[in-house]
Coordinates of C-alpha atoms in Angstrom, one line a residue:
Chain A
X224 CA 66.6 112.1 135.9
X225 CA 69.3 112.1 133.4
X226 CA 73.1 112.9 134.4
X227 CA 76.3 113.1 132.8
X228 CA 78.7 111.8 135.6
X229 CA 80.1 108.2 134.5
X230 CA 81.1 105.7 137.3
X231 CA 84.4 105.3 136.0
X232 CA 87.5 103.6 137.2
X233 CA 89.8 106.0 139.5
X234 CA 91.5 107.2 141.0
X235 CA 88.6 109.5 141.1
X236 CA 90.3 111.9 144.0
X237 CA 90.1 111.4 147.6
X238 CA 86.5 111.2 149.0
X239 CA 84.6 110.7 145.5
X240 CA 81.3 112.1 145.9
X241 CA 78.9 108.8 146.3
X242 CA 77.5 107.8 142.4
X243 CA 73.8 108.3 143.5
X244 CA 74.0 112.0 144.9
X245 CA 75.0 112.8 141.2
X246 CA 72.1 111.3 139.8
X247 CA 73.5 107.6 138.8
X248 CA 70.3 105.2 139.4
X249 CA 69.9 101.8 140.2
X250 CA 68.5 99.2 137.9
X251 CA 65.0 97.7 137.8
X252 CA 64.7 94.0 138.1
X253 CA 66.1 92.0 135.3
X254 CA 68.5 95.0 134.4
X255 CA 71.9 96.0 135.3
X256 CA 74.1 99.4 135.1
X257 CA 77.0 99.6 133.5
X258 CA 79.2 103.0 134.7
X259 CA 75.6 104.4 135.6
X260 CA 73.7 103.4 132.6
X261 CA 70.8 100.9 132.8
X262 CA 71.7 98.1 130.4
X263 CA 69.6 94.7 130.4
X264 CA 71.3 91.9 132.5
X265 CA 72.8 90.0 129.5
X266 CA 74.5 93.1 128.5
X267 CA 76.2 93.4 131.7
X268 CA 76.8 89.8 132.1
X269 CA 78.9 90.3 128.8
X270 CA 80.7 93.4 129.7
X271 CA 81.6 91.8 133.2
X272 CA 83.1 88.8 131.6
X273 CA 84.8 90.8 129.5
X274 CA 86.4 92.5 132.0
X275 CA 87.6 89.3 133.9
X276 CA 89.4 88.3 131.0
X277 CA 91.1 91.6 130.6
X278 CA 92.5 92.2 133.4
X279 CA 95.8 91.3 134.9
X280 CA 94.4 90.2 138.2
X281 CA 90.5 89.5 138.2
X282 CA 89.5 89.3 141.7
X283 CA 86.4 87.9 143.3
X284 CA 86.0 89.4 147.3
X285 CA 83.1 87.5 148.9
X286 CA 82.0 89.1 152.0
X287 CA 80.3 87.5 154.9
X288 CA 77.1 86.7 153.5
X289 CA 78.0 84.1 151.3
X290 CA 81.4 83.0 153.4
X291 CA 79.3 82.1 156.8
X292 CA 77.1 79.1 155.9
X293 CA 74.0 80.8 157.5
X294 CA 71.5 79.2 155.3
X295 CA 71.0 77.0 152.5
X296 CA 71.0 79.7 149.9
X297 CA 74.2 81.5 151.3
X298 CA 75.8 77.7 150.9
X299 CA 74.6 77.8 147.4
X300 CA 76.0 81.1 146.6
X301 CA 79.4 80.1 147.8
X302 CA 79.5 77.2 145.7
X303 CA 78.6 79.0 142.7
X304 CA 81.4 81.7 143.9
X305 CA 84.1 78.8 144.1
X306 CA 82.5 78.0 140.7
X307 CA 82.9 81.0 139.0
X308 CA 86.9 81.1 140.3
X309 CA 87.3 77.9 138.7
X310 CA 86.0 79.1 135.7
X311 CA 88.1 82.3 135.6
X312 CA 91.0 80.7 136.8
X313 CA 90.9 78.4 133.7
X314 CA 90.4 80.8 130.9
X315 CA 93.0 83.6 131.8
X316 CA 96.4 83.0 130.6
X317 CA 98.1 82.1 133.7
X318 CA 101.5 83.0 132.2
X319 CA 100.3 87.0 132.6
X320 CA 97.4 86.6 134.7
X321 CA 96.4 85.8 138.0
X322 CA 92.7 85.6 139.3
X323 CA 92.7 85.8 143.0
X324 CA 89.9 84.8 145.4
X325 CA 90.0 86.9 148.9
X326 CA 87.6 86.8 151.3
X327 CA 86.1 90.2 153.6
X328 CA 85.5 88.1 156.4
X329 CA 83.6 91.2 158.6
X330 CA 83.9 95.0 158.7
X331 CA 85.7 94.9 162.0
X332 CA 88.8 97.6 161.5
X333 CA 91.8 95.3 161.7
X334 CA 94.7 96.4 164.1
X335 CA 97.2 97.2 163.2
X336 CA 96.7 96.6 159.8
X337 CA 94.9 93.7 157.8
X338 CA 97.1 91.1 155.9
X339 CA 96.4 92.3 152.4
X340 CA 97.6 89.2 151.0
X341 CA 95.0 86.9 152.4
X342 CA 91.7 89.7 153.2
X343 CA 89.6 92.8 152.4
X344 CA 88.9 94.8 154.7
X345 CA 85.6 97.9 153.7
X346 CA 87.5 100.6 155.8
X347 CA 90.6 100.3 153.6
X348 CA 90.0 98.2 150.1
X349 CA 92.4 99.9 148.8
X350 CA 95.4 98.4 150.8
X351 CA 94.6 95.0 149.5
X352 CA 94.5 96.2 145.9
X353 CA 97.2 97.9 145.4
X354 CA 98.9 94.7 147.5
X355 CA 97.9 92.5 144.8
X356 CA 98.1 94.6 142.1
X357 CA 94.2 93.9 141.2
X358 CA 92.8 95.7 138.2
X359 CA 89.5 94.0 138.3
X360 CA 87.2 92.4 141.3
X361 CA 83.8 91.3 141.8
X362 CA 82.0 92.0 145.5
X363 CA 79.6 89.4 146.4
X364 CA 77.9 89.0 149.8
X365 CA 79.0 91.9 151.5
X366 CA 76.3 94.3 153.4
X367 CA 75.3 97.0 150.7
X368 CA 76.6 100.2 153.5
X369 CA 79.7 98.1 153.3
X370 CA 80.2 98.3 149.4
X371 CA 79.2 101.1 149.0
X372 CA 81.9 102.3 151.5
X373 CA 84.6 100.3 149.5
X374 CA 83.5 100.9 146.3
X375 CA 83.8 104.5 146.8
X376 CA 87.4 104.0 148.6
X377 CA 88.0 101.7 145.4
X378 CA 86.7 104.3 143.4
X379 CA 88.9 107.1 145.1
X380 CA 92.3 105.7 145.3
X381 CA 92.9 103.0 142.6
X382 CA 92.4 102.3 139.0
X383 CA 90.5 99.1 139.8
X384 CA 87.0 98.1 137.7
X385 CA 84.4 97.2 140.4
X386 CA 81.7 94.8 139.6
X387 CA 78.9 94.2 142.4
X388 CA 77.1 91.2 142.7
X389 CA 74.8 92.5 144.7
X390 CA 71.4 90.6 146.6
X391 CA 69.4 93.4 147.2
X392 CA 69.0 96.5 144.4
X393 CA 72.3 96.7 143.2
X394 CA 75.1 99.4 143.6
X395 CA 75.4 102.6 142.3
X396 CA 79.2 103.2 143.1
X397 CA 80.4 100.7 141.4
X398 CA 81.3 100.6 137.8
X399 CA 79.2 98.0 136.8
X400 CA 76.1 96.3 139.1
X401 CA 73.6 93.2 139.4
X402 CA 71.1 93.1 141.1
X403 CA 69.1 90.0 142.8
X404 CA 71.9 88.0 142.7
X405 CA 71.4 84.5 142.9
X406 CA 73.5 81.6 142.8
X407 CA 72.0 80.9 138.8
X408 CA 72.9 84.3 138.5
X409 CA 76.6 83.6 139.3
X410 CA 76.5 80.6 137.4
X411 CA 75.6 82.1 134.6
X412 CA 78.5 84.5 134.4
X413 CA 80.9 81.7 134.6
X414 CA 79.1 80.4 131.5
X415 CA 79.7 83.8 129.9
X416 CA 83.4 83.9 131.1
X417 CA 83.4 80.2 129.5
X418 CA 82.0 81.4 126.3
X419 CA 84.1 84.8 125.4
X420 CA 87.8 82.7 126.6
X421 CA 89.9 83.3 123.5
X422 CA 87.8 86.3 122.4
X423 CA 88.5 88.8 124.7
X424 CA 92.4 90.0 124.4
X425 CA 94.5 89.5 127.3
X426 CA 96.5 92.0 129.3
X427 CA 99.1 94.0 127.9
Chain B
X260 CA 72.8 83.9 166.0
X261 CA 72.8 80.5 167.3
X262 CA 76.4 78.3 167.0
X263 CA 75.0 76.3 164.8
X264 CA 75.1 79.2 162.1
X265 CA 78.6 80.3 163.5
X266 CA 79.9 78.1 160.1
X267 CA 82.2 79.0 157.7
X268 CA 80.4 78.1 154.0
X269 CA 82.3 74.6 152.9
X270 CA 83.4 75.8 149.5
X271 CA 85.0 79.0 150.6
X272 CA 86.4 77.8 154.1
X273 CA 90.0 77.6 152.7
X274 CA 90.5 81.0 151.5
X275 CA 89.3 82.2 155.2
X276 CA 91.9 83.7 157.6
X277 CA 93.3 81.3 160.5
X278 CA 91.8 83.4 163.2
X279 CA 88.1 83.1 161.7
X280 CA 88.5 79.1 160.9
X281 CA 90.0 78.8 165.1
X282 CA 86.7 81.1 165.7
X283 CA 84.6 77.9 164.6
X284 CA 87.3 75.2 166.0
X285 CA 88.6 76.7 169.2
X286 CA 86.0 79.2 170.4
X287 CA 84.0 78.5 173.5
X288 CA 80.7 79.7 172.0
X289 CA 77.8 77.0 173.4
X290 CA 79.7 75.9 176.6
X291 CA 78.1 77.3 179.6
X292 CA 81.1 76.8 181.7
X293 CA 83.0 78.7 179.8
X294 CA 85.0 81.1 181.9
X295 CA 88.4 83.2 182.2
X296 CA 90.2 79.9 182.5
X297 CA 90.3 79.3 178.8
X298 CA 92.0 82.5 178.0
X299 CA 95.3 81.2 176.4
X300 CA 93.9 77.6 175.5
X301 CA 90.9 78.6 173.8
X302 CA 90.0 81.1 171.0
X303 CA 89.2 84.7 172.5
X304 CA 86.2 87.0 171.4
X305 CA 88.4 89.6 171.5
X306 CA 90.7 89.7 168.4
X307 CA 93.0 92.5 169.4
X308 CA 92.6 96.0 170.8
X309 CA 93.1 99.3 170.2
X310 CA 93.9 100.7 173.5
X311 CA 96.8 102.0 175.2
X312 CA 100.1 98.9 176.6
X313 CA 99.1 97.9 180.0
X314 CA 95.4 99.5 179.7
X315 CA 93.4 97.7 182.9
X316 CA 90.2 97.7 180.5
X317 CA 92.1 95.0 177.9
X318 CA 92.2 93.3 180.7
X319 CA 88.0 94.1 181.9
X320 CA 87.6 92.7 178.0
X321 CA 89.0 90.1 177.9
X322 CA 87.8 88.6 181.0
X323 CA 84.3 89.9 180.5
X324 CA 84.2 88.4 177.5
X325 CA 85.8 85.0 178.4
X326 CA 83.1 85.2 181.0
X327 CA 79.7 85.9 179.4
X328 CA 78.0 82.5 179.6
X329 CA 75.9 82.8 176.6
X330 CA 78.1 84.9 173.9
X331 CA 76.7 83.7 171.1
X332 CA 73.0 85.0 172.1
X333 CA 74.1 88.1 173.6
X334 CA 74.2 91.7 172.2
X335 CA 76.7 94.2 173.6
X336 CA 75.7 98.4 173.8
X337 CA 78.8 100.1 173.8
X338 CA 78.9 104.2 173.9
X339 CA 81.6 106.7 173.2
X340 CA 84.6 106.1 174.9
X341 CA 87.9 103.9 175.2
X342 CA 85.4 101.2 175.1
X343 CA 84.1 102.2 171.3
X344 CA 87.5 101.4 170.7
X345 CA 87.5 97.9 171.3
X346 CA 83.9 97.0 170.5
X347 CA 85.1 96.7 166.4
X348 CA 87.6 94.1 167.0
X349 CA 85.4 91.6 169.4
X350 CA 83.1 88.4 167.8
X351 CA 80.3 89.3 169.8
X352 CA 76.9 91.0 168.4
X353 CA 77.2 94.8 169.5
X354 CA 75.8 98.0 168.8
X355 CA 77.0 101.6 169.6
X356 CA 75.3 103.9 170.6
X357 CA 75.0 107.8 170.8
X358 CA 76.7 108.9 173.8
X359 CA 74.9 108.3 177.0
X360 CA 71.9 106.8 175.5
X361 CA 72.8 103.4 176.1
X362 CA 70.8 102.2 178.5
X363 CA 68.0 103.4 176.4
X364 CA 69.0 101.5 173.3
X365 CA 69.4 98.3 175.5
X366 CA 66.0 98.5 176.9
X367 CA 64.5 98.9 173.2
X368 CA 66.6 96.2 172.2
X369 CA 65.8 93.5 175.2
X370 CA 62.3 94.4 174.9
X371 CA 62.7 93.4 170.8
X372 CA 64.4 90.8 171.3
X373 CA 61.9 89.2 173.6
X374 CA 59.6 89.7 170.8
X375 CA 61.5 88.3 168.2
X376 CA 62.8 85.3 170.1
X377 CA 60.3 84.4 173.0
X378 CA 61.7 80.7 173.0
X379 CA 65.5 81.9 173.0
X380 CA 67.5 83.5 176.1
X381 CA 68.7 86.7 174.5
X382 CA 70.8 88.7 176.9
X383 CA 71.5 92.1 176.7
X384 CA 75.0 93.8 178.5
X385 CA 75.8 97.7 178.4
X386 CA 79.6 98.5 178.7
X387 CA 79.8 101.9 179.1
X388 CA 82.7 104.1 180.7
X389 CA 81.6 106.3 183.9
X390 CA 81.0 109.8 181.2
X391 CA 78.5 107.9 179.5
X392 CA 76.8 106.3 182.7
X393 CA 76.8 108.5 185.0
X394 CA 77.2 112.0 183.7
X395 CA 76.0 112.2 179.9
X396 CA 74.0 109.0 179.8
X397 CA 72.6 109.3 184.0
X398 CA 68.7 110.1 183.1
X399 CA 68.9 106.7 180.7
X400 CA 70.8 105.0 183.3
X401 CA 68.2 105.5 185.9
X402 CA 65.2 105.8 183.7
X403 CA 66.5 102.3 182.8
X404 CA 66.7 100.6 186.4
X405 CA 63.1 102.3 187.7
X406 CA 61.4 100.6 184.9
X407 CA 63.5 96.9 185.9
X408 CA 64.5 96.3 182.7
X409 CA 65.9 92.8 182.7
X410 CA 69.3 93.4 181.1
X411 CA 72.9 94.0 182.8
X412 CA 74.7 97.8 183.2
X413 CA 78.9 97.7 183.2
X414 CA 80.6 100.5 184.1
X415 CA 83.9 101.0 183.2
X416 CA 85.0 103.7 186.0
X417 CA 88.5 105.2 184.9
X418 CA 87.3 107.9 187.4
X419 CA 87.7 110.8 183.9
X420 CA 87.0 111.1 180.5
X421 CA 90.3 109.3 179.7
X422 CA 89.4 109.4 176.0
X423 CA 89.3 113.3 175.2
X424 CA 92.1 114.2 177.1
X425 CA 91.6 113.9 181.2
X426 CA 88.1 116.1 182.2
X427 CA 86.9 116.0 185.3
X428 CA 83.4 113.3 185.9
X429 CA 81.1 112.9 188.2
X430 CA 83.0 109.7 189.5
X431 CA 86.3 111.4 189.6
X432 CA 87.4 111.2 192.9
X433 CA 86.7 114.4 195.2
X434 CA 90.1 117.0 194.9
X435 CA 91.5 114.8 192.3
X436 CA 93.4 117.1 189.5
X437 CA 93.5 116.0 186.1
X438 CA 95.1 117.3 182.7
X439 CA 92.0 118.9 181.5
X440 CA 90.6 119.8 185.5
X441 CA 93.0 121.5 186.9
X442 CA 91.6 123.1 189.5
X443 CA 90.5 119.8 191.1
X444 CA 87.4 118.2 191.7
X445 CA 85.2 119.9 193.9
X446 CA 82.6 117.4 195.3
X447 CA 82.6 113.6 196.2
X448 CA 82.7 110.5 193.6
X449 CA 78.9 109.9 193.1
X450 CA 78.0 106.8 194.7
X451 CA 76.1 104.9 191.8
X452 CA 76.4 101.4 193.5
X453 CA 74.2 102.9 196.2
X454 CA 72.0 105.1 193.6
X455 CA 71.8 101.8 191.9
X456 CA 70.5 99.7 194.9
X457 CA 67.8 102.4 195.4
X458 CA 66.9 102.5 191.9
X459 CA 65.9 99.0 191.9
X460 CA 69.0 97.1 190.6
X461 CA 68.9 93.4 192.2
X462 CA 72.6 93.0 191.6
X463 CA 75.2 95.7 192.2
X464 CA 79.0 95.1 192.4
X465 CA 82.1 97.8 193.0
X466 CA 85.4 95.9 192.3
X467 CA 88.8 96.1 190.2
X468 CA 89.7 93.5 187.6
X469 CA 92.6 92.5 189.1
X470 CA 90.8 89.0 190.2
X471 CA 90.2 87.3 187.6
X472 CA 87.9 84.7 189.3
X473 CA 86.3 87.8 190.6
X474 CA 85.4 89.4 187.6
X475 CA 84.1 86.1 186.4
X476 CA 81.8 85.6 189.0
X477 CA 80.1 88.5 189.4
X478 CA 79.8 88.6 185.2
X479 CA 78.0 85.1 185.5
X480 CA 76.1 86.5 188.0
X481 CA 75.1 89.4 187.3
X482 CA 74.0 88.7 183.4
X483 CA 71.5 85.1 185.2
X484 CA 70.0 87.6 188.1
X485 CA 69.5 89.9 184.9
X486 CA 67.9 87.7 182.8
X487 CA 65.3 86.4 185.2
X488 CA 64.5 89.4 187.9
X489 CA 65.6 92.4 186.9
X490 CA 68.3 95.4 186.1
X491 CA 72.0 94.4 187.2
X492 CA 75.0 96.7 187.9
X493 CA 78.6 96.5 187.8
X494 CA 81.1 99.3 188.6
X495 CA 84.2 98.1 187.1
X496 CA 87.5 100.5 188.5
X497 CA 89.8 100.2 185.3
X498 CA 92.1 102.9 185.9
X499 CA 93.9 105.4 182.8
X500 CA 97.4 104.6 183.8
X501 CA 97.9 107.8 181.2
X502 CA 96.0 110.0 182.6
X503 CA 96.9 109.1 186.8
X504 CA 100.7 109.5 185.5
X505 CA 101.2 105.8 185.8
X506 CA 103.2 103.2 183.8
X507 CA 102.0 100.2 181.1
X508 CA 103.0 98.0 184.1
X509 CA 101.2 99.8 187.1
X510 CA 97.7 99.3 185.9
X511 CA 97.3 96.2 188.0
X512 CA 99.2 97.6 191.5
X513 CA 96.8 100.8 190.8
X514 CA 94.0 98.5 191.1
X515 CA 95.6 96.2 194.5
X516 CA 95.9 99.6 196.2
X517 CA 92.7 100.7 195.5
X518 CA 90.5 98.1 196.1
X519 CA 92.1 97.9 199.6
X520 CA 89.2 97.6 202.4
X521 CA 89.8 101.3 203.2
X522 CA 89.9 102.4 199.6
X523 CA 87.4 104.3 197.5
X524 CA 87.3 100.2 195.3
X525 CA 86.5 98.0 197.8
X526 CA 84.8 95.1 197.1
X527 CA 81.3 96.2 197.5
X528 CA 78.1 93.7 196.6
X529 CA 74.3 94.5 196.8
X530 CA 72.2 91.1 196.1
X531 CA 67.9 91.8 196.7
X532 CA 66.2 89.2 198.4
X533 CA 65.0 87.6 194.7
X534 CA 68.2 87.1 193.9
X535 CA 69.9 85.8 196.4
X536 CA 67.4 83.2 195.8
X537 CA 68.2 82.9 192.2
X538 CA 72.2 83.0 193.4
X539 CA 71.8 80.3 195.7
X540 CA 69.7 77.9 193.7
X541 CA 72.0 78.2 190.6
X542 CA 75.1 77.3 193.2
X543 CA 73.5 74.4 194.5
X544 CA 73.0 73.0 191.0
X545 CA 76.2 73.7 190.0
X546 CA 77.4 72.0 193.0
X547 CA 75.4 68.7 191.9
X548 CA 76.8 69.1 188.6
X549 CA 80.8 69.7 189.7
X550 CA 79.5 66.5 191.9
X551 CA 78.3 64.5 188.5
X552 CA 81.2 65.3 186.6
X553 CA 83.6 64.5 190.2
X554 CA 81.7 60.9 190.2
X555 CA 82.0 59.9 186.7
X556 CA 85.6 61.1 186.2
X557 CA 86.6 58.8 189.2
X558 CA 84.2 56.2 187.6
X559 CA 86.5 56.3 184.6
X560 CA 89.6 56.0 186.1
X561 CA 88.5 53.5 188.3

């Protein structure tokens, strides 16, 4: 099935339809999509890093997969996570840009609000975005009907680029998806970060 | 989930919120002993709520919670109600379910969980308000208790359907005449406790919240007779100071006045023969272990 609808950053309008009931499918193994278009993983490896050193304020939101230390893998993954903020932290400019590091700590609704400064919350992603001004972020380790609920709210409301780092198939509402993430796999987009700093040019 | 997986990944454990990290440090998760006593020196389950200043069922939550002696193994049913309010904002493993079918879903659930994890003790505890037990959710309810499935039933009687507005249920109190019933209530409070006893539940309680001890006690209770014999019962009053035209600061003399001997909530306690058994053998050991402790604290300071 081809389709002509792009998964491009918002605001979209209020209650986007969802990517996949307009035809946007999800890569096979060893590829990724980028704004619905299957690319090979390298490709989007590129285009993510990219995007990190572009933006104002490139934000990684790990969710509670990776932040509870419920196995050995989920351990792993959060080192690689700290690894890859490290890694963008050191090749923005910090004079204009910020990378930023907030946890989504469950899905519980918050009452009567969430801090936006120090969390994400799926049932309102947008306040912490707009909070921080973030123009960029990467989920990792949050429950696919979770994402997919913020990335659409994302999606919606803001201007923000979405990238999933996603365990299982990847994400069709976002703008640009992994799949079978792993902690290599995150590595191995702080070595791209690494390699494009000074090539990619900053914020306005 | 076992407390040894309730742990924050090392790398990331700084960028956590302070209520998550005093989840790990300060919760009572693993401690058998735990109890209402620890509300304002340890960490709560029970984040914050949603419901209305001065709401009797913060209250039922937060000791319920503070009371459950195994909350890291246990799974919660919740239905639609005030109740489905609250379950999003509590650290314990819960599931909600279509309205009235609770007691269905918790059997299912019990029943997998035995499966799953024959070594563990997994216990299962509906909280449901008196719409979903009694009215919508009866046939579950009962269907539930005749096939002694070992897992725990809380009712959360506010006497109406508090939630939509104030309509008349089956334990609203005969005559009573409420926002959305005005014409009164034409027939007597069912008497689930009593349905409950005949339907095979080994442990049935009527009571308020305003004991704390109380509540406690019948909780611990009520979940260990559950575990090993069979289906468990607790009618909880937790009054809508809303929707009986009280104020946020009556809730608690609404529940003294009612569960006066004379009064449609007083303390009323069915134990079967099994567990009574079960009751008394658990309070001997716990005797012998208050003992223990009694012998090697004066040991110490000796």
């Amino acid at each position: 099935m081809t389709t002509s609808y792009k998964v491009m950053p918002g605001p979209e309008h209020f209650l986007p339809p969802s990517a996949s009931s307009m035809g946007v499918r999800l890569p096979d193994p060893g590829q990724a999509h980028i704004h619905g278009t299957i690319v090979p993983e390298e490709e989007a490896m590129e285009q993510a890093a990219r995007q990190f050193l572009s933006a104002k304020v490139p934000t990684i939101f790990p969710g509670p997969l990776v932040l509870w230390a419920w196995n050995e893998k989920a351990a792993k993954k959060a080192k690689a996570i700290r690894h890859l903020y490290e890694t963008i932290k050191e090749c923005v400019d910090s004079k204009i840009q910020q990378a930023m590091l907030i946890p989504m700590p469950d899905y519980r609704p918050k009452y009567p609000k969430i801090n936006p400064e120090v969390e994400i919350n799926p049932n309102h992603p947008n306040l912490t975005i707009w909070h921080n001004k973030i123009d960029a972020c990467m989920f990792v380790g949050v429950h696919c009907h979770q994402a997919n609920l913020s990335l659409k709210i994302i999606r919606g409301g803001t201007s923000c680029y979405t990238v999933a780092m996603c365990a299982q198939a990847g994400h069709e509402d976002a703008m640009l998806s992994f799949r079978d993430a792993t902690a290599e796999k995150i590595d191995r987009l702080a070595d791209w970060v690494k390699k494009l700093k000074g090539s990619v040019p900053p914020p306005d | 989930m076992s407390k040894e997986r309730i742990k924050i990944a090392e790398e990331l454990y700084d960028i956590m919120p302070p209520e998550y990290q005093d989840l790990v440090k300060r919760a009572t998760y693993g401690n058998e002993t735990r109890g209402w006593k620890d509300i304002g020196t340890a960490k709560e389950l029970i984040e914050e709520h949603s419901l209305c200043a001065g709401c009797p069922e913060s209250m039922a939550f937060r000791y319920i919670l503070a009371s459950l002696p195994n909350p890291e193994d246990t799974v919660m049913v919740g239905s639609t109600g005030c109740t489905s309010l609250v379950f999003p904002h509590v650290a314990v493993h819960n599931i909600h379910s279509l309205f009235g079918n609770q007691n269905a879903i918790a059997s299912g659930l019990k029943r997998a969980l035995s499966v799953r994890f024959p070594d563990r003790t997994k216990d299962v505890v509906v909280l449901a308000g008196d719409g979903a037990t009694v009215d919508i959710g009866l046939d579950m309810t009962l269907q539930a208790w005749f096939r002694q499935e070992k897992f725990t039933t809380i009712c959360f009687d506010n006497e109406l359907y508090a939630n939509t507005g104030g309509q008349e249920s089956g334990l609203m109190q005969k005559g009573f005449v409420a926002k959305m019933a005005p014409v009164g209530k034409s027939f007597e409070k069912v008497r689930l406790p009593e349905i409950a006893r005949e339907s095979g539940c080994h442990y049935v309680v009527q009571c308020t919240v305003s004991k704390p001890n109380l509540v406690e006690k019948i909780i611990k209770n009520a979940i260990y007779v559950a575990r090993e014999i069979g289906p468990t019962y607790l009618q909880i009053y937790t009054p809508c100071i809303l929707e009986i035209g009280k104020n946020s600061m009556e809730g608690l003399q609404e529940m003294r006045d009612s569960e006066k001997p004379t009064e449609r909530f007083a303390f009323k306690e069915f134990v079967s023969e099994p567990a009574k058994e079960l009751l008394a053998e658990r309070a001997a050991k716990e005797k012998e272990r208050k003992a223990e402790a009694k012998k090697q604290l004066a040991g110490q300071t000796a």
